[in-house]
CSV table of C-alpha atoms and ligand atoms in Angstrom, one decimal:
chain,number,residue,atom,x,y,z
P,1,MET,CA,-33.3,8.1,-5.8
P,2,THR,CA,-36.8,8.1,-4.4
P,3,ARG,CA,-37.5,8.4,-0.7
P,4,THR,CA,-37.7,4.9,0.6
P,5,PRO,CA,-38.7,4.3,4.2
P,6,PRO,CA,-36.8,1.5,5.9
P,7,SER,CA,-38.4,-2.0,6.0
P,8,THR,CA,-39.6,-3.1,9.4
P,9,ARG,CA,-39.9,-6.8,8.5
P,10,ALA,CA,-38.1,-9.7,10.1
P,11,VAL,CA,-34.7,-10.9,8.8
P,12,THR,CA,-35.1,-14.4,7.4
P,13,LYS,CA,-32.9,-14.5,4.3
P,14,ALA,CA,-29.1,-14.7,3.8
P,15,VAL,CA,-27.2,-14.0,0.6
P,16,ILE,CA,-23.8,-15.6,0.1
P,17,PRO,CA,-21.8,-14.2,-2.8
P,18,ALA,CA,-19.7,-17.1,-4.2
P,19,ALA,CA,-19.1,-16.1,-7.9
P,20,GLY,CA,-15.5,-15.0,-7.6
P,21,LEU,CA,-12.8,-16.8,-9.7
P,22,GLY,CA,-10.5,-17.4,-6.8
P,23,THR,CA,-7.4,-16.5,-8.8
P,24,ARG,CA,-5.3,-16.1,-5.7
P,25,PHE,CA,-5.5,-19.8,-5.1
P,26,LEU,CA,-4.5,-21.0,-8.6
P,27,PRO,CA,-3.9,-23.8,-9.6
P,28,ALA,CA,-6.2,-25.2,-6.9
P,29,THR,CA,-9.1,-23.2,-8.1
P,30,LYS,CA,-8.7,-24.0,-11.8
P,31,ALA,CA,-11.6,-26.5,-11.7
P,32,THR,CA,-12.6,-26.3,-8.0
P,33,PRO,CA,-14.5,-23.4,-6.5
P,34,LYS,CA,-12.5,-21.4,-4.0
P,35,GLU,CA,-15.4,-21.8,-1.6
P,36,MET,CA,-14.9,-25.6,-1.6
P,37,LEU,CA,-11.3,-25.4,-0.3
P,38,PRO,CA,-11.1,-27.1,3.0
P,39,ILE,CA,-10.5,-25.2,6.3
P,40,VAL,CA,-9.1,-28.2,8.1
P,41,ASP,CA,-11.7,-30.8,6.9
P,42,LYS,CA,-14.7,-28.7,6.1
P,43,PRO,CA,-15.2,-26.5,2.9
P,44,ALA,CA,-15.1,-22.8,3.6
P,45,ILE,CA,-18.7,-22.3,2.4
P,46,GLN,CA,-20.1,-24.8,5.0
P,47,TYR,CA,-18.8,-22.6,7.8
P,48,VAL,CA,-20.7,-19.7,6.4
P,49,VAL,CA,-23.9,-21.6,5.8
P,50,GLU,CA,-23.7,-23.0,9.4
P,51,GLU,CA,-23.2,-19.4,10.7
P,52,ALA,CA,-26.3,-18.1,8.9
P,53,ALA,CA,-28.4,-21.1,10.0
P,54,ALA,CA,-27.2,-20.5,13.7
P,55,ALA,CA,-28.5,-16.9,13.4
P,56,GLY,CA,-31.9,-18.3,12.4
P,57,LEU,CA,-31.7,-17.5,8.7
P,58,GLY,CA,-33.2,-20.6,7.1
P,59,ASP,CA,-33.5,-19.3,3.5
P,60,MET,CA,-30.2,-18.7,1.7
P,61,LEU,CA,-29.4,-17.6,-1.7
P,62,VAL,CA,-25.9,-18.4,-3.0
P,63,ILE,CA,-24.7,-16.2,-5.9
P,64,THR,CA,-22.7,-18.5,-8.1
P,65,GLY,CA,-21.1,-18.5,-11.5
P,66,ARG,CA,-19.1,-20.7,-13.9
P,67,ASN,CA,-17.6,-23.9,-12.4
P,68,LYS,CA,-19.6,-23.7,-9.2
P,69,ARG,CA,-21.5,-26.9,-9.5
P,70,PRO,CA,-19.6,-28.7,-6.6
P,71,LEU,CA,-21.1,-26.0,-4.2
P,72,GLU,CA,-24.6,-27.2,-5.0
P,73,ASP,CA,-23.7,-30.8,-4.8
P,74,HIS,CA,-22.1,-30.3,-1.4
P,75,PHE,CA,-25.4,-29.3,0.2
P,76,ASP,CA,-27.4,-32.1,-1.4
P,77,ARG,CA,-27.4,-35.7,-0.1
P,78,ASN,CA,-24.9,-38.1,-1.7
P,79,LEU,CA,-26.9,-41.3,-1.5
P,80,GLU,CA,-24.2,-43.5,-3.0
P,81,LEU,CA,-21.7,-42.4,-0.4
P,82,GLU,CA,-24.1,-42.6,2.5
P,83,GLN,CA,-25.0,-46.2,1.5
P,84,ALA,CA,-21.4,-47.2,1.2
P,85,LEU,CA,-20.7,-45.9,4.7
P,86,LEU,CA,-23.8,-47.5,6.1
P,87,ASN,CA,-22.8,-50.8,4.6
P,88,LYS,CA,-19.4,-50.5,6.4
P,89,GLY,CA,-21.1,-49.5,9.6
P,90,ASP,CA,-19.0,-46.3,9.6
P,91,HIS,CA,-21.5,-44.1,11.5
P,92,GLU,CA,-19.0,-41.5,12.4
P,93,ARG,CA,-18.1,-40.7,8.8
P,94,LEU,CA,-21.7,-41.1,7.7
P,95,ALA,CA,-22.6,-38.3,10.2
P,96,LYS,CA,-19.9,-36.1,8.6
P,97,ALA,CA,-21.2,-36.9,5.1
P,98,GLN,CA,-24.7,-35.8,6.2
P,99,GLU,CA,-23.6,-32.7,8.2
P,100,SER,CA,-24.2,-30.3,5.3
P,101,ASN,CA,-27.7,-31.7,4.3
P,102,GLY,CA,-30.7,-29.8,5.4
P,103,LEU,CA,-28.9,-26.9,7.1
P,104,ALA,CA,-31.1,-24.5,5.3
P,105,THR,CA,-33.2,-24.1,2.2
P,106,LEU,CA,-30.6,-23.2,-0.4
P,107,HIS,CA,-31.3,-21.3,-3.6
P,108,TYR,CA,-28.8,-20.5,-6.3
P,109,VAL,CA,-28.6,-17.7,-8.8
P,110,ARG,CA,-25.8,-17.2,-11.3
P,111,GLN,CA,-24.1,-13.9,-11.7
P,112,GLY,CA,-23.6,-14.2,-15.4
P,113,ASP,CA,-21.3,-11.2,-15.7
P,114,PRO,CA,-19.0,-10.8,-12.7
P,115,ARG,CA,-19.0,-7.0,-12.1
P,116,GLY,CA,-18.1,-6.9,-8.4
P,117,LEU,CA,-19.5,-7.5,-5.0
P,118,GLY,CA,-22.2,-4.9,-5.3
P,119,HIS,CA,-23.4,-6.4,-8.6
P,120,ALA,CA,-23.4,-9.9,-7.0
P,121,VAL,CA,-25.7,-8.6,-4.2
P,122,LEU,CA,-27.9,-6.9,-6.8
P,123,CYS,CA,-28.5,-10.3,-8.4
P,124,ALA,CA,-30.3,-11.2,-5.1
P,125,ALA,CA,-33.0,-8.5,-5.5
P,126,PRO,CA,-35.8,-10.7,-7.0
P,127,HIS,CA,-35.3,-13.3,-4.4
P,128,VAL,CA,-35.0,-11.0,-1.4
P,129,GLY,CA,-37.9,-8.7,-2.3
P,130,GLU,CA,-38.8,-6.1,0.3
P,131,GLU,CA,-37.3,-7.6,3.4
P,132,PRO,CA,-34.1,-6.7,5.2
P,133,PHE,CA,-31.5,-9.5,4.6
P,134,ALA,CA,-28.1,-10.6,5.6
P,135,VAL,CA,-25.0,-10.9,3.4
P,136,LEU,CA,-22.1,-13.1,4.4
P,137,LEU,CA,-18.8,-13.1,2.6
P,138,GLY,CA,-16.9,-16.4,2.6
P,139,ASP,CA,-13.4,-15.0,3.0
P,140,ASP,CA,-14.2,-14.0,6.6
P,141,LEU,CA,-14.9,-16.8,9.0
P,142,ILE,CA,-16.4,-15.9,12.3
P,143,ASP,CA,-15.8,-18.3,15.2
P,144,PRO,CA,-19.2,-19.8,16.2
P,145,ARG,CA,-18.2,-19.2,19.9
P,146,ASP,CA,-18.4,-15.4,19.2
P,147,PRO,CA,-21.8,-14.9,17.5
P,148,LEU,CA,-21.8,-11.8,15.5
P,149,LEU,CA,-24.7,-12.1,13.0
P,150,THR,CA,-27.3,-12.7,15.8
P,151,ARG,CA,-26.2,-9.4,17.4
P,152,MET,CA,-26.4,-7.6,14.0
P,153,VAL,CA,-29.9,-8.9,13.4
P,154,ASP,CA,-31.0,-7.7,16.9
P,155,VAL,CA,-29.5,-4.2,16.2
P,156,GLN,CA,-31.2,-4.1,12.8
P,157,GLN,CA,-34.6,-5.0,14.2
P,158,ARG,CA,-34.2,-2.3,17.0
P,159,GLU,CA,-32.8,0.5,14.9
P,160,GLY,CA,-34.1,-0.3,11.4
P,161,GLY,CA,-32.0,0.5,8.3
P,162,SER,CA,-28.8,-1.4,7.7
P,163,VAL,CA,-26.0,-2.8,9.9
P,164,VAL,CA,-22.4,-3.6,9.0
P,165,ALA,CA,-19.8,-5.6,11.0
P,166,LEU,CA,-16.8,-3.5,11.9
P,167,MET,CA,-13.4,-4.5,13.4
P,168,GLU,CA,-10.5,-2.3,14.4
P,169,VAL,CA,-7.5,-3.0,12.3
P,170,GLU,CA,-3.9,-1.6,12.2
P,171,PRO,CA,-4.1,1.7,10.2
P,172,SER,CA,-1.6,0.2,7.7
P,173,GLN,CA,-4.1,-2.5,6.9
P,174,ILE,CA,-7.2,-0.3,6.3
P,175,HIS,CA,-6.5,-0.1,2.5
P,176,LEU,CA,-7.6,-3.8,2.3
P,177,TYR,CA,-11.1,-3.0,3.5
P,178,GLY,CA,-14.2,-0.9,3.4
P,179,CYS,CA,-13.7,1.8,6.1
P,180,ALA,CA,-16.4,3.6,8.2
P,181,ALA,CA,-16.6,7.0,9.7
P,182,VAL,CA,-18.6,6.5,13.0
P,183,HIS,CA,-20.2,8.2,16.0
P,184,ASN,CA,-20.7,6.4,19.3
P,185,THR,CA,-24.2,5.4,20.5
P,186,ALA,CA,-25.5,4.5,23.9
P,187,HIS,CA,-24.5,0.9,23.3
P,188,PRO,CA,-20.7,0.3,23.5
P,189,ASP,CA,-20.7,-2.2,20.7
P,190,VAL,CA,-22.9,-0.2,18.3
P,191,VAL,CA,-21.8,2.9,16.3
P,192,HIS,CA,-23.7,5.1,13.9
P,193,VAL,CA,-22.0,5.1,10.5
P,194,THR,CA,-21.9,8.5,8.9
P,195,ASP,CA,-19.7,7.7,5.9
P,196,LEU,CA,-18.0,4.8,4.1
P,197,VAL,CA,-15.1,4.5,1.7
P,198,GLU,CA,-13.9,1.4,-0.1
P,199,LYS,CA,-10.2,0.5,0.5
P,200,PRO,CA,-8.9,4.0,1.3
P,201,ASP,CA,-5.3,5.0,1.3
P,202,PRO,CA,-4.3,5.0,5.0
P,203,ALA,CA,-3.7,8.8,4.9
P,204,ASP,CA,-7.3,9.4,3.8
P,205,ALA,CA,-9.0,6.8,6.0
P,206,PRO,CA,-11.7,8.3,8.2
P,207,SER,CA,-11.0,5.7,10.9
P,208,ASN,CA,-9.4,2.3,11.5
P,209,TYR,CA,-12.8,0.6,11.6
P,210,ALA,CA,-12.8,-2.0,8.8
P,211,ILE,CA,-15.9,-3.7,7.4
P,212,ILE,CA,-15.6,-7.4,7.9
P,213,GLY,CA,-17.8,-9.4,5.6
P,214,ARG,CA,-21.1,-9.4,7.4
P,215,TYR,CA,-24.0,-7.1,6.6
P,216,VAL,CA,-27.7,-6.9,7.4
P,217,LEU,CA,-29.2,-4.6,4.8
P,218,ASP,CA,-32.3,-2.7,4.1
P,219,PRO,CA,-33.7,-3.7,0.7
P,220,ALA,CA,-33.3,0.0,-0.3
P,221,VAL,CA,-29.7,-1.0,-1.0
P,222,PHE,CA,-30.9,-2.5,-4.3
P,223,GLU,CA,-32.1,0.9,-5.5
P,224,ALA,CA,-28.8,2.4,-4.4
P,225,LEU,CA,-26.8,-0.4,-6.2
P,226,ARG,CA,-28.7,0.2,-9.4
P,227,GLU,CA,-27.4,3.7,-9.4
P,228,THR,CA,-23.9,2.9,-8.3
P,229,ALA,CA,-21.3,3.5,-10.9
P,230,PRO,CA,-18.2,1.2,-11.0
P,231,GLY,CA,-15.7,2.3,-8.3
P,232,ARG,CA,-12.5,0.8,-7.0
P,233,GLY,CA,-11.0,-1.7,-9.5
P,234,GLY,CA,-13.7,-0.8,-12.0
P,235,GLU,CA,-16.2,-2.9,-10.0
P,236,ILE,CA,-19.6,-2.1,-8.6
P,237,GLN,CA,-18.9,-1.8,-4.9
P,238,LEU,CA,-21.3,-2.7,-2.1
P,239,THR,CA,-19.5,-0.1,0.1
P,240,ASP,CA,-20.3,2.7,-2.4
P,241,ALA,CA,-24.1,1.8,-2.3
P,242,LEU,CA,-24.0,1.7,1.5
P,243,GLN,CA,-22.2,5.1,1.5
P,244,GLN,CA,-25.3,6.5,-0.3
P,245,LEU,CA,-27.5,5.0,2.4
P,246,ALA,CA,-25.3,6.3,5.2
P,247,THR,CA,-25.2,9.8,4.0
P,248,SER,CA,-28.9,10.1,3.1
P,249,GLU,CA,-30.9,8.4,5.8
P,250,GLU,CA,-34.1,9.2,3.9
P,251,ILE,CA,-33.2,6.2,1.7
P,252,GLY,CA,-33.6,3.0,3.7
P,253,GLY,CA,-33.0,4.4,7.1
P,254,PRO,CA,-29.7,4.7,9.0
P,255,VAL,CA,-26.6,2.6,8.8
P,256,HIS,CA,-25.2,1.3,12.1
P,257,GLY,CA,-22.0,-0.7,12.8
P,258,VAL,CA,-21.6,-3.6,15.3
P,259,ILE,CA,-18.1,-3.6,16.6
P,260,PHE,CA,-16.7,-7.1,16.7
P,261,LYS,CA,-14.0,-8.1,19.1
P,262,GLY,CA,-14.3,-11.9,18.8
P,263,ARG,CA,-12.3,-14.4,16.8
P,264,ARG,CA,-12.3,-13.9,13.0
P,265,TYR,CA,-10.2,-15.9,10.5
P,266,ASP,CA,-9.4,-14.4,7.2
P,267,THR,CA,-9.1,-16.9,4.4
P,268,GLY,CA,-8.8,-14.5,1.6
P,269,ASP,CA,-5.3,-15.1,0.4
P,270,ARG,CA,-2.8,-18.0,0.8
P,271,GLY,CA,-1.0,-16.7,3.9
P,272,ASP,CA,-4.3,-15.9,5.7
P,273,TYR,CA,-5.7,-19.2,4.7
P,274,LEU,CA,-2.8,-21.1,6.1
P,275,ARG,CA,-3.0,-19.2,9.4
P,276,ALA,CA,-6.7,-19.9,9.6
P,277,ILE,CA,-6.1,-23.6,9.2
P,278,VAL,CA,-3.3,-23.7,11.8
P,279,GLN,CA,-5.4,-21.7,14.3
P,280,LEU,CA,-8.5,-23.8,13.8
P,281,ALA,CA,-6.7,-27.1,13.8
P,282,CYS,CA,-5.0,-26.1,17.1
P,283,GLU,CA,-8.4,-25.4,18.7
P,284,ARG,CA,-10.2,-28.5,17.5
P,285,GLU,CA,-11.0,-31.0,20.3
P,286,ASP,CA,-10.3,-34.0,18.1
P,287,LEU,CA,-7.1,-32.9,16.3
P,288,GLY,CA,-5.9,-30.1,18.5
P,289,PRO,CA,-3.9,-31.8,21.3
P,290,GLN,CA,-1.7,-33.9,18.9
P,291,PHE,CA,-1.4,-31.0,16.4
P,292,ARG,CA,-0.4,-28.5,19.0
P,293,ALA,CA,2.2,-30.9,20.4
P,294,TRP,CA,3.7,-31.4,16.9
P,295,LEU,CA,3.6,-27.7,16.2
P,296,GLY,CA,5.4,-26.9,19.4
P,297,ARG,CA,8.1,-29.5,18.6
P,298,TYR,CA,8.4,-28.2,15.0
P,299,ALA,CA,8.8,-24.6,16.2
P,300,THR,CA,11.5,-25.5,18.6
P,301,GLU,CA,13.4,-27.8,16.2
P,302,THR,CA,13.4,-25.2,13.4
P,303,GLY,CA,14.3,-22.3,15.7
P,304,LEU,CA,10.9,-20.7,14.9
P,305,SER,CA,9.9,-20.2,18.6
P,306,ALA,CA,13.0,-18.0,19.1
P,307,LEU,CA,11.7,-15.6,16.4
P,308,ALA,CA,8.3,-15.1,18.1
O,401,G1P,C1,-14.9,-6.9,0.3
O,401,G1P,C2,-15.5,-5.5,0.5
O,401,G1P,C3,-14.8,-4.7,1.6
O,401,G1P,C4,-14.8,-5.5,2.9
O,401,G1P,C5,-14.1,-6.9,2.6
O,401,G1P,C6,-14.3,-7.7,3.9
O,401,G1P,O1,-13.6,-6.7,-0.2
O,401,G1P,O2,-15.5,-4.8,-0.8
O,401,G1P,O3,-15.5,-3.5,1.8
O,401,G1P,O4,-14.0,-4.8,3.8
O,401,G1P,O5,-14.8,-7.6,1.6
O,401,G1P,O6,-13.6,-8.9,3.7
O,401,G1P,P1,-12.7,-7.9,-0.9
O,401,G1P,O7,-12.0,-8.5,0.3
O,401,G1P,O8,-13.6,-8.9,-1.5
O,401,G1P,O9,-11.8,-7.3,-1.8
């Protein structure tokens, strides 16, 4: 790779990979994109778009694939529905129907050949150009009360290079994530990443810091991705391209990690998805009080609370 100095430009764009087949949720995902499955009453993708918008990233590129048309429809106006609700005078539901319009300028590109997360991110290269940009993975929901992306953008603007979001996990869980070897910095929530490995065996993991699905990346990552051979699972891994940046700071500057200690909800498989829904429903102001009361009764009646 050629020496590429890090970009010093502002972060304005977000990339949202959404081309996966969602096979863990079949049959629900046979004709419906996984990103459209509701978390309580809002599709998973809307949480992610709202998070990027809240961090000031008004230009988003969604990487889609086959059967993803409902994603595009969701962020457009549905005039027929709006008119029907207006005619009924149902302003509360009208507001809900309009919630996802105008959150950002959304662009779409198709990943014609799904060859992994790294390959999906590479599909964003022509749109992103020479600016640092954010990547948000839809399987990780970050509670809006614990803003992470804003902090990552601040760190990227101060340090240059790339920034990944890290969270400490049980050592037995590290094989599910990208894992970072780190050194401390003067800031307690920021570490310097010296190495990265995708889904290591626990015995080989350099730490228990897991990459959760938020990144702010220097555009040099595209050059690294073009040279990244298929890795874990035969796929082009984003972690492998970042490993090249982390171990050779001449390309695209350093890699830092922001350590996240806030509320994160994993929606990647059915068990995690159910837990995320129950947690979020319990915390909702409108649904929470009644739902919590029912959950408490259910746990007592079924003897579940004795197991906790
Ligand atoms: C992807 C990344 C992994 C990261 C994870 C976060 O894996 O490859 O490095 O830790 O997202 O959710 P996936 O969960 O898509 O297999």
